[in-house]
Short mmCIF file of C-alpha atoms in Angstrom, two decimals:
data_model
loop_
_atom_site.label_atom_id
_atom_site.label_comp_id
_atom_site.label_asym_id
_atom_site.label_seq_id
_atom_site.Cartn_x
_atom_site.Cartn_y
_atom_site.Cartn_z
CA MET N 209 50.38 106.08 116.48
CA GLN N 210 50.33 104.52 119.95
CA TRP N 211 53.70 103.19 119.18
CA TRP N 212 54.49 101.56 122.56
CA ARG N 213 51.39 98.68 122.12
CA ASP N 214 54.62 96.88 120.66
CA ALA N 215 57.45 98.00 121.08
CA VAL N 216 61.23 96.76 121.68
CA VAL N 217 62.09 98.84 124.50
CA TYR N 218 65.78 98.69 125.40
CA GLN N 219 66.74 99.09 129.03
CA VAL N 220 69.90 101.77 129.54
CA TYR N 221 71.84 101.72 132.85
CA VAL N 222 73.53 104.79 132.02
CA ARG N 223 76.11 104.43 134.53
CA SER N 224 77.28 100.77 132.78
CA PHE N 225 76.72 101.23 129.28
CA ALA N 226 79.28 103.59 127.52
CA ASP N 227 81.42 106.35 129.52
CA SER N 228 82.83 108.75 126.65
CA ASP N 229 84.95 110.64 129.14
CA GLY N 230 87.18 108.02 130.48
CA ASP N 231 86.52 108.27 134.34
CA GLY N 232 85.05 104.91 134.49
CA VAL N 233 81.14 105.48 134.68
CA GLY N 234 78.58 105.85 131.59
CA ASP N 235 77.13 109.14 130.64
CA LEU N 236 74.82 110.38 127.78
CA ASP N 237 77.66 110.87 125.24
CA GLY N 238 78.40 107.53 125.53
CA VAL N 239 74.89 106.20 125.17
CA ARG N 240 74.65 109.18 121.78
CA SER N 241 78.29 107.50 120.22
CA ARG N 242 76.58 103.31 120.90
CA LEU N 243 72.92 104.35 119.28
CA GLY N 244 74.19 103.09 115.90
CA TYR N 245 74.31 99.78 117.78
CA LEU N 246 70.86 99.78 118.72
CA GLU N 247 69.63 101.28 115.31
CA LEU N 248 71.43 97.66 114.25
CA LEU N 249 69.91 95.49 116.96
CA GLY N 250 66.54 96.55 116.03
CA VAL N 251 64.70 98.28 119.25
CA ASP N 252 62.52 101.11 118.77
CA ALA N 253 63.07 102.99 122.25
CA LEU N 254 65.74 103.08 124.88
CA TRP N 255 64.60 103.44 128.04
CA LEU N 256 67.10 105.72 130.26
CA THR N 257 67.98 105.31 134.19
CA PRO N 258 67.99 107.97 136.28
CA PHE N 259 70.94 110.65 135.08
CA TYR N 260 69.81 113.77 137.41
CA ARG N 261 71.83 115.48 140.01
CA SER N 262 72.03 113.48 142.89
CA PRO N 263 74.68 112.49 145.36
CA MET N 264 74.23 108.99 144.69
CA ALA N 265 74.13 107.51 147.77
CA ASP N 266 71.49 104.81 145.12
CA HIS N 267 73.69 105.62 142.51
CA GLY N 268 71.07 108.32 140.95
CA TYR N 269 67.92 106.70 142.34
CA ASP N 270 67.97 109.86 144.82
CA VAL N 271 67.42 113.08 143.16
CA ALA N 272 68.21 115.93 144.20
CA ASP N 273 67.01 118.11 141.06
CA PRO N 274 64.79 115.79 138.51
CA ARG N 275 64.96 118.88 136.19
CA ASP N 276 68.78 119.17 135.68
CA VAL N 277 71.37 116.30 134.52
CA ASP N 278 74.16 115.37 136.63
CA PRO N 279 77.61 116.46 135.88
CA VAL N 280 79.05 112.69 135.90
CA PHE N 281 76.13 112.40 132.99
CA GLY N 282 76.82 115.37 130.99
CA ASP N 283 74.52 118.62 130.67
CA LEU N 284 71.05 119.59 129.33
CA ALA N 285 73.05 120.12 126.28
CA ALA N 286 74.23 116.59 125.92
CA PHE N 287 70.78 115.10 126.49
CA ASP N 288 69.21 117.55 123.96
CA ALA N 289 71.79 116.20 121.33
CA LEU N 290 71.02 112.46 122.63
CA VAL N 291 67.23 112.58 121.99
CA GLU N 292 68.16 114.50 118.63
CA ASP N 293 70.25 111.93 117.37
CA ALA N 294 68.30 109.34 118.90
CA HIS N 295 65.47 110.31 117.16
CA ARG N 296 67.35 110.33 113.55
CA HIS N 297 68.21 107.27 114.23
CA GLY N 298 64.56 106.07 114.96
CA LEU N 299 64.71 105.45 118.22
CA LYS N 300 62.17 106.88 121.08
CA ILE N 301 63.69 108.31 124.58
CA ILE N 302 62.08 106.95 127.85
CA VAL N 303 63.73 108.72 131.23
CA ASP N 304 63.39 107.25 134.88
CA LEU N 305 61.20 109.68 136.97
CA VAL N 306 61.54 109.30 140.77
CA PRO N 307 58.13 110.51 142.27
CA ASN N 308 58.50 108.56 145.68
CA HIS N 309 61.31 109.87 147.15
CA THR N 310 63.69 113.10 147.02
CA SER N 311 67.51 112.73 147.96
CA THR N 312 67.98 114.44 151.15
CA GLU N 313 70.16 116.69 149.06
CA HIS N 314 67.29 118.09 147.16
CA GLU N 315 66.25 121.96 148.13
CA TRP N 316 62.59 121.03 149.50
CA PHE N 317 64.69 118.82 152.05
CA ARG N 318 67.38 120.92 153.50
CA ALA N 319 64.66 123.45 153.67
CA ALA N 320 62.44 121.16 155.99
CA LEU N 321 65.71 120.35 157.93
CA ASP N 322 65.93 123.83 158.27
CA SER N 323 62.23 124.21 159.68
CA ALA N 324 60.34 123.63 162.62
CA PRO N 325 58.03 120.69 163.11
CA GLY N 326 54.72 121.25 161.74
CA SER N 327 56.13 123.62 159.24
CA PRO N 328 55.34 123.92 155.30
CA GLU N 329 58.45 122.48 154.48
CA ARG N 330 58.13 119.69 156.89
CA ALA N 331 54.95 119.09 155.49
CA ARG N 332 56.23 117.66 152.38
CA PHE N 333 57.52 114.85 154.21
CA HIS N 334 56.80 112.71 156.44
CA PHE N 335 57.94 113.90 159.48
CA ARG N 336 56.49 112.17 162.89
CA PRO N 337 57.21 112.33 166.80
CA GLY N 338 59.25 109.53 167.75
CA LEU N 339 57.32 107.12 170.25
CA GLY N 340 58.96 105.92 174.11
CA GLU N 341 59.43 108.89 176.73
CA HIS N 342 62.27 110.70 175.19
CA GLY N 343 61.07 110.08 172.09
CA ASP N 344 63.83 107.98 170.94
CA GLU N 345 61.91 105.04 168.76
CA PRO N 346 60.74 105.01 165.55
CA PRO N 347 57.26 105.99 165.02
CA ASN N 348 55.89 102.81 163.31
CA ASN N 349 57.53 99.45 162.88
CA TRP N 350 58.40 99.73 159.57
CA GLN N 351 61.56 98.12 158.11
CA SER N 352 63.08 100.13 154.95
CA ILE N 353 63.16 98.01 151.20
CA PHE N 354 67.53 98.36 151.89
CA GLY N 355 67.54 97.18 155.53
CA GLY N 356 67.56 98.36 158.70
CA PRO N 357 64.48 101.06 160.39
CA ALA N 358 62.34 103.19 157.43
CA TRP N 359 62.45 106.15 159.68
CA LYS N 360 66.14 108.27 160.50
CA ARG N 361 66.25 110.73 163.19
CA VAL N 362 66.60 114.33 163.03
CA GLY N 363 68.43 116.83 165.69
CA ASP N 364 64.68 118.05 166.74
CA ASP N 365 63.52 114.73 167.89
CA GLU N 366 61.45 114.01 164.61
CA TRP N 367 61.50 111.04 162.61
CA TYR N 368 61.32 111.00 159.02
CA LEU N 369 60.09 107.87 156.81
CA HIS N 370 62.42 106.36 153.92
CA LEU N 371 61.35 103.11 152.66
CA PHE N 372 64.80 103.10 150.45
CA ALA N 373 68.04 104.79 151.40
CA PRO N 374 67.72 107.44 154.35
CA GLU N 375 69.30 109.51 151.57
CA GLN N 376 65.74 109.19 149.70
CA PRO N 377 63.30 110.57 152.31
CA ASP N 378 59.73 109.89 151.06
CA LEU N 379 57.67 112.49 149.76
CA ASN N 380 53.83 113.38 151.02
CA TRP N 381 51.47 112.71 148.25
CA THR N 382 48.94 113.95 150.51
CA ASN N 383 50.80 117.66 149.51
CA PRO N 384 49.59 119.70 146.94
CA GLU N 385 52.94 120.92 146.28
CA VAL N 386 54.17 117.86 145.58
CA TRP N 387 51.90 117.33 142.67
CA ALA N 388 52.12 120.00 141.39
CA ASP N 389 56.07 119.66 141.42
CA LEU N 390 55.46 116.22 139.59
CA ASP N 391 53.25 118.01 136.57
CA LYS N 392 56.52 120.48 136.15
CA THR N 393 58.48 117.82 135.51
CA LEU N 394 56.66 115.89 133.15
CA ARG N 395 56.02 118.92 131.29
CA PHE N 396 60.04 120.10 131.25
CA TRP N 397 61.01 116.48 130.01
CA ALA N 398 58.04 116.15 127.20
CA ASP N 399 59.01 119.70 126.23
CA ARG N 400 62.64 118.66 125.34
CA GLY N 401 61.12 115.83 123.02
CA VAL N 402 61.21 112.71 125.68
CA ASP N 403 58.83 110.47 124.26
CA GLY N 404 57.84 108.33 127.29
CA PHE N 405 58.10 107.85 131.05
CA ARG N 406 58.90 105.26 133.54
CA ILE N 407 57.96 105.59 136.77
CA ASP N 408 59.47 103.81 139.60
CA VAL N 409 57.71 102.39 142.39
CA ALA N 410 54.58 103.29 140.95
CA HIS N 411 52.48 101.16 143.30
CA GLY N 412 54.30 103.17 146.30
CA MET N 413 53.51 106.58 146.95
CA ALA N 414 50.19 106.64 148.18
CA LYS N 415 50.71 105.76 151.96
CA PRO N 416 48.20 104.04 154.36
CA GLU N 417 46.37 106.54 156.59
CA GLY N 418 48.23 107.01 159.85
CA LEU N 419 50.95 104.77 158.73
CA PRO N 420 50.06 101.95 161.06
CA ASP N 421 52.52 99.20 162.30
CA ASP N 422 52.84 96.30 159.55
CA PRO N 423 51.21 93.41 160.57
CA GLN N 424 54.18 91.04 159.46
CA ALA N 425 57.08 93.49 160.68
CA ARG N 426 58.59 92.52 157.32
CA THR N 427 62.53 92.72 156.98
CA GLU N 428 63.50 91.14 153.67
CA LEU N 429 65.95 93.37 151.81
CA LEU N 430 65.06 94.22 148.44
CA ALA N 431 61.58 92.77 148.54
CA ASN N 432 59.49 92.85 145.28
CA THR N 433 56.70 94.75 147.81
CA ASP N 434 54.00 92.40 146.18
CA GLY N 435 51.63 92.44 149.21
CA ASP N 436 53.06 95.00 151.30
CA PRO N 437 50.68 96.70 153.06
CA ARG N 438 52.67 100.03 152.72
CA PHE N 439 52.22 99.63 148.68
CA ASP N 440 49.13 99.64 146.42
CA GLN N 441 46.99 101.64 148.04
CA ASP N 442 44.16 103.08 146.36
CA ASP N 443 44.90 106.86 146.35
CA VAL N 444 47.71 105.86 143.92
CA HIS N 445 45.50 105.86 140.99
CA ASP N 446 44.56 109.58 141.55
CA VAL N 447 48.21 110.34 141.18
CA HIS N 448 48.64 108.42 137.83
CA ARG N 449 45.40 110.05 136.80
CA MET N 450 47.07 113.40 137.29
CA VAL N 451 50.27 111.80 135.24
CA ARG N 452 47.83 110.89 132.24
CA ALA N 453 46.24 114.06 131.95
CA VAL N 454 49.55 115.59 131.96
CA LEU N 455 50.22 113.48 128.74
CA ASP N 456 47.51 113.65 127.20
CA HIS N 457 48.55 116.89 126.37
CA TYR N 458 51.69 115.58 123.98
CA PRO N 459 49.82 113.29 121.74
CA GLY N 460 52.31 110.22 121.10
CA ARG N 461 54.10 110.13 124.77
CA MET N 462 53.31 106.89 126.85
CA ALA N 463 54.14 106.28 130.62
CA VAL N 464 55.10 102.63 131.52
CA GLY N 465 54.82 101.65 135.89
CA GLU N 466 56.56 99.38 137.73
CA ILE N 467 54.39 97.88 139.69
CA TRP N 468 55.12 95.01 141.97
CA VAL N 469 51.18 94.01 142.42
CA ARG N 470 50.64 90.09 141.69
CA ASP N 471 47.20 89.77 141.90
CA ASP N 472 45.77 90.51 138.64
CA GLU N 473 42.69 92.74 139.07
CA ARG N 474 44.60 95.12 141.41
CA PHE N 475 47.58 95.02 138.81
CA ALA N 476 44.84 95.79 136.00
CA ARG N 477 43.69 99.36 137.84
CA TYR N 478 47.04 100.78 137.19
CA VAL N 479 46.30 100.34 132.96
CA ARG N 480 42.54 101.77 132.72
CA PRO N 481 42.20 103.87 130.19
CA ASP N 482 42.58 106.91 132.15
CA GLU N 483 45.80 106.01 133.71
CA LEU N 484 48.97 104.91 133.17
CA HIS N 485 49.30 103.25 128.93
CA GLN N 486 51.30 100.38 130.29
CA ALA N 487 52.79 98.61 133.39
CA PHE N 488 55.31 96.13 134.21
CA ASN N 489 54.32 93.15 134.65
CA PHE N 490 56.85 90.82 136.18
CA ARG N 491 55.43 87.13 136.47
CA LEU N 492 57.59 85.87 133.51
CA LEU N 493 60.56 87.30 135.46
CA GLN N 494 59.66 85.47 138.17
CA THR N 495 58.87 82.27 136.77
CA PRO N 496 61.17 79.12 137.04
CA PHE N 497 62.44 77.73 133.44
CA ASP N 498 59.57 75.13 133.40
CA ALA N 499 56.94 74.83 130.42
CA ALA N 500 53.54 74.74 132.83
CA ALA N 501 54.66 77.72 134.90
CA VAL N 502 55.85 79.51 131.88
CA ARG N 503 51.93 79.00 130.26
CA GLU N 504 50.44 79.89 133.12
CA ALA N 505 52.62 83.06 133.63
CA ILE N 506 51.69 83.92 130.05
CA GLU N 507 48.03 83.60 130.67
CA HIS N 508 48.02 85.81 134.05
CA SER N 509 49.22 88.66 132.17
CA ILE N 510 47.58 89.11 128.95
CA ASP N 511 44.64 88.14 130.82
CA ALA N 512 45.24 90.99 134.05
CA VAL N 513 45.05 93.68 131.20
CA ASP N 514 43.02 92.25 128.57
CA ALA N 515 39.89 93.14 130.79
CA VAL N 516 40.89 96.77 130.62
CA GLY N 517 41.70 97.31 126.99
CA ALA N 518 45.31 97.16 127.45
CA ARG N 519 48.23 95.53 126.52
CA PRO N 520 50.78 93.65 127.92
CA THR N 521 54.20 93.84 129.16
CA TRP N 522 57.25 91.58 128.85
CA THR N 523 60.41 91.31 130.93
CA LEU N 524 63.58 88.84 132.06
CA SER N 525 65.61 91.66 133.03
CA ASN N 526 66.64 94.36 134.91
CA HIS N 527 68.64 96.79 137.09
CA ASP N 528 67.66 95.41 140.12
CA VAL N 529 67.49 91.21 139.74
CA SER N 530 69.50 88.97 138.93
CA ARG N 531 70.85 88.32 135.00
CA PRO N 532 68.55 85.31 133.62
CA VAL N 533 72.04 83.58 132.39
CA THR N 534 72.48 83.27 135.90
CA ARG N 535 68.97 83.18 137.11
CA TYR N 536 68.50 79.56 134.92
CA GLY N 537 71.40 78.40 136.65
CA GLY N 538 74.52 79.79 134.69
CA GLY N 539 76.90 77.99 132.57
CA ALA N 540 76.09 76.91 129.07
CA ALA N 541 72.76 75.52 130.60
CA GLY N 542 71.72 78.96 131.77
CA LEU N 543 72.71 80.62 128.59
CA ALA N 544 71.27 78.27 126.66
CA ARG N 545 67.92 78.53 128.75
CA ALA N 546 68.12 82.36 128.45
CA ARG N 547 68.28 82.45 125.01
CA ALA N 548 65.12 80.10 124.91
CA MET N 549 63.26 82.12 127.25
CA ALA N 550 64.43 85.57 124.89
CA LEU N 551 62.74 83.82 122.26
CA VAL N 552 59.42 83.06 123.96
CA MET N 553 59.48 86.78 125.38
CA LEU N 554 59.62 88.02 122.01
CA ALA N 555 56.91 85.88 120.30
CA LEU N 556 54.58 87.45 123.01
CA PRO N 557 51.98 90.41 122.13
CA GLY N 558 52.20 93.05 123.79
CA SER N 559 55.48 95.48 124.25
CA VAL N 560 59.01 94.19 125.65
CA TYR N 561 61.71 95.00 128.00
CA VAL N 562 65.52 94.45 127.11
CA TYR N 563 68.26 95.13 129.76
CA ASN N 564 71.73 96.16 128.46
CA GLY N 565 73.57 93.32 128.44
CA GLU N 566 71.30 91.08 128.18
CA GLU N 567 71.47 90.54 124.14
CA LEU N 568 74.83 89.81 124.77
CA GLY N 569 73.68 86.87 127.21
CA MET N 570 75.13 89.01 130.08
CA PRO N 571 76.01 86.39 133.68
CA ASP N 572 75.50 87.98 136.91
CA VAL N 573 79.43 88.68 138.32
CA ASP N 574 80.68 88.00 141.37
CA VAL N 575 82.11 91.42 142.56
CA PRO N 576 84.53 91.27 145.06
CA ASP N 577 83.60 92.48 148.50
CA GLU N 578 85.51 95.63 148.34
CA ALA N 579 84.32 96.90 145.02
CA LEU N 580 80.68 96.39 146.08
CA GLN N 581 79.02 100.06 145.93
CA ASP N 582 75.06 99.06 146.39
CA PRO N 583 73.60 100.94 149.58
CA VAL N 584 72.10 97.32 150.70
CA TRP N 585 76.00 95.73 151.22
CA GLU N 586 76.25 98.62 154.02
CA ARG N 587 72.91 98.67 155.32
CA SER N 588 72.95 95.07 155.63
CA GLY N 589 76.12 95.36 157.87
CA HIS N 590 77.79 92.94 155.04
CA THR N 591 75.36 90.50 154.90
CA GLU N 592 73.66 91.24 151.45
CA ARG N 593 75.14 91.60 148.68
CA GLY N 594 73.17 93.82 146.65
CA ARG N 595 72.68 94.30 142.97
CA ASP N 596 76.26 94.97 141.54
CA SER N 597 76.67 92.05 140.15
CA CYS N 598 73.78 92.51 137.33
CA ARG N 599 74.87 96.18 136.96
CA ILE N 600 78.45 95.24 135.40
CA PRO N 601 79.51 97.57 132.24
CA VAL N 602 78.72 96.21 129.16
CA PRO N 603 81.50 94.85 126.64
CA TRP N 604 82.13 96.55 123.58
CA GLU N 605 85.30 95.22 122.06
CA GLY N 606 88.82 94.24 122.63
CA GLY N 607 90.19 92.78 126.30
CA GLY N 608 90.12 93.72 129.86
CA PRO N 609 89.93 96.11 132.32
CA ALA N 610 87.42 97.81 129.79
CA TYR N 611 86.77 96.03 127.06
CA GLY N 612 85.88 99.12 125.19
CA PHE N 613 83.22 100.65 127.90
CA SER N 614 85.98 103.19 129.15
CA SER N 615 89.23 104.21 128.78
CA GLY N 616 89.78 104.31 132.47
CA THR N 617 88.97 102.31 134.94
CA PRO N 618 85.08 100.99 134.81
CA TRP N 619 83.25 101.93 138.23
CA LEU N 620 82.70 98.20 138.76
CA PRO N 621 85.09 95.31 137.96
CA MET N 622 84.71 94.07 134.59
CA PRO N 623 85.79 89.69 134.28
CA ALA N 624 89.12 89.16 132.42
CA ASP N 625 87.33 86.28 130.74
CA TRP N 626 84.58 88.36 128.48
CA ASP N 627 87.02 88.63 125.42
CA ALA N 628 84.07 86.25 123.49
CA LEU N 629 81.43 88.04 125.43
CA THR N 630 82.06 91.77 123.41
CA ALA N 631 79.25 93.02 121.04
CA ALA N 632 82.02 93.42 118.41
CA ASP N 633 82.69 89.46 118.48
CA GLN N 634 79.61 88.22 118.58
CA LEU N 635 78.38 90.55 115.86
CA GLU N 636 81.22 88.75 113.80
CA ASP N 637 79.51 85.26 115.08
CA THR N 638 75.77 84.30 113.54
CA GLY N 639 75.42 81.37 116.20
CA SER N 640 75.92 84.30 119.01
CA THR N 641 73.16 85.43 121.54
CA LEU N 642 73.12 88.96 119.92
CA SER N 643 72.86 87.44 116.34
CA MET N 644 69.75 85.59 117.67
CA PHE N 645 68.48 88.80 119.16
CA ARG N 646 69.00 90.46 115.65
CA HIS N 647 67.18 88.08 113.73
CA ALA N 648 64.47 88.12 116.33
CA LEU N 649 64.14 91.48 116.07
CA GLU N 650 64.13 91.95 112.14
CA LEU N 651 61.22 89.31 112.51
CA ARG N 652 59.24 91.73 114.86
CA HIS N 653 59.47 94.29 112.25
CA THR N 654 59.18 92.59 108.84
CA HIS N 655 56.74 89.38 109.67
CA PRO N 656 52.90 89.54 108.53
CA GLY N 657 52.85 87.16 112.27
CA PHE N 658 53.42 91.01 114.34
CA VAL N 659 51.05 93.51 112.59
CA VAL N 660 49.36 95.08 115.34
CA ASP N 661 46.07 96.62 113.76
CA ASP N 662 43.43 93.69 115.04
CA ASP N 663 43.14 93.63 118.83
CA ARG N 664 42.44 89.59 118.77
CA ARG N 665 46.43 89.75 118.79
CA THR N 666 46.65 90.22 121.70
CA ARG N 667 45.82 86.94 122.64
CA VAL N 668 47.88 83.87 122.28
CA GLU N 669 46.33 80.38 121.05
CA TRP N 670 48.05 77.31 122.97
CA TYR N 671 49.27 73.81 121.31
CA GLY N 672 49.22 70.44 122.16
CA ALA N 673 52.40 69.85 123.66
CA PRO N 674 54.53 66.65 124.83
CA GLU N 675 55.59 67.33 128.52
CA GLY N 676 57.34 69.76 129.43
CA CYS N 677 57.19 71.92 126.32
CA LEU N 678 54.77 74.40 125.33
CA ALA N 679 53.38 76.24 122.27
CA PHE N 680 51.44 78.86 121.12
CA ARG N 681 50.80 80.82 118.08
CA ARG N 682 49.80 84.66 118.33
CA SER N 683 46.09 84.90 117.45
CA GLY N 684 44.91 85.58 114.20
CA THR N 685 48.64 84.74 112.47
CA THR N 686 50.63 81.88 111.69
CA LEU N 687 53.91 82.79 114.14
CA ALA N 688 53.87 80.34 116.03
CA CYS N 689 56.64 79.74 119.34
CA ALA N 690 57.49 76.09 120.77
CA LEU N 691 59.64 75.92 123.88
CA ASN N 692 60.81 72.40 125.37
CA THR N 693 62.29 72.88 128.97
CA SER N 694 62.14 68.55 128.88
CA ASP N 695 65.34 66.34 129.34
CA THR N 696 64.76 65.07 125.71
CA PRO N 697 64.16 66.14 122.11
CA VAL N 698 60.75 66.44 120.75
CA PRO N 699 59.42 66.84 117.65
CA LEU N 700 58.22 70.76 116.23
CA PRO N 701 54.84 71.74 115.47
CA PRO N 702 54.27 72.10 111.43
CA GLY N 703 55.61 74.71 109.84
CA ASP N 704 58.90 76.39 108.66
CA VAL N 705 61.41 77.56 111.06
CA LEU N 706 62.20 81.34 111.38
CA VAL N 707 64.58 81.35 113.64
CA THR N 708 65.58 78.63 117.15
CA SER N 709 67.72 79.38 120.48
CA GLY N 710 70.36 76.80 119.36
CA PRO N 711 70.59 74.10 116.88
CA LEU N 712 68.04 71.79 116.10
CA THR N 713 68.53 67.78 116.20
CA ASP N 714 70.08 66.09 113.03
CA ASP N 715 66.47 64.61 112.44
CA GLY N 716 64.56 68.06 113.13
CA ARG N 717 63.26 67.91 116.48
CA LEU N 718 63.76 70.49 119.02
CA PRO N 719 66.31 69.64 121.59
CA PRO N 720 66.20 70.46 125.48
CA ASP N 721 66.65 73.95 126.47
CA THR N 722 65.32 75.35 123.06
CA ALA N 723 62.73 77.42 121.43
CA ALA N 724 62.00 77.88 118.00
CA TRP N 725 59.45 80.42 115.88
CA LEU N 726 57.49 78.88 112.80
CA ALA N 727 55.76 80.18 109.99
#
């Protein structure tokens, strides 16, 4: 069974989810301690961000050993126990893979630095001589996504490529040893019971031949890389065919790629029948709170994958972007809009990815300068604050400073006014964001409008709607969703109201910044 086709996947940013040992950093045993909550919430699977051995220059996305657990998160026994318990709770486990780059502490890179230019050890990465009379200029004009040049010089005057932090050297995917190592990693975790893999920067491994200058000489920090000529190279699809070939030996396993590609035709190539099972589509995440823009994003997302027989994915949030509450304006209005968009997303056909804390209505947090930890802060010369604001630990219960996340000091500071935001408080409140998510997820599991045995239900059928509003029905079902982004209440489509993101008016109309499901 292709369980992922309509699954709700919950992203666990491991550092910020739950800390079991009091060091202020979330860990695998902490995740395990909260599996009952996730079962109660009603999600189908967990996606764990990297927990591998790492010096943590980019909080785990700089991987020193992709087949071991970093002591800050636990050990392999803790991982095995988590997988076993998750399966007992009816939850699948997806783990993050980072095939574009390693850490400078990886044994391969240390061997490369100890070897001469032109050696097999350096051929696993992108080493090049510098330009200029003394070789003191980078080999090309590429800029790092994290700021500054994408090249760093080593002692013998060669330079190595790092599209992200200098501590993250890019692997050379023309080297067969690199392919063989990913094959080994996939099998290592699949053999331990992992149900799926999320592939980081899945459109980035293949580099343009000859590494030519970027004609735009782009310098945007944390750009989404859409349209960047250094990404989405045709040869990257051979890598994904290899991933699919490995996973085909493990029935019921899947792979989902992080694909920042907006062109529908090129995006669809990643989910052809012999490539990835899913790809993250970020159109809805990038769309403003406007009914016409939301409808366009939905139509594009469905059309893009329908052409190759795949199902869409939906997300509004992750560990790299501003949280919906803040993105939609902050405060009460931002929360109302985030709740409304969550209902729209959860009503759509295909799978949904929810970021930890999204079900609580967590906003971004203004982290003090001295507490910032994202490498973007230093790389940008303290001009770009980075992603720490959306990575604040989850508030579970009680009061500050840790709200049940840890018995110690959280690795990022938590606000002093989050008592009413905790999971424990919201579980007792039928009108809370958490209660709305639980109700919607229960309906996804029980309402006939979410049955997925008919591929027609990949589509949606649109109703006529007042200006500033939209309404659609999942094809072949009686389940409908309405959204009001205008500034006046509007009548609902006919049907019985199943769930709303906020109270209806006294006369039963849908208020501004509100969504509803109907049957």
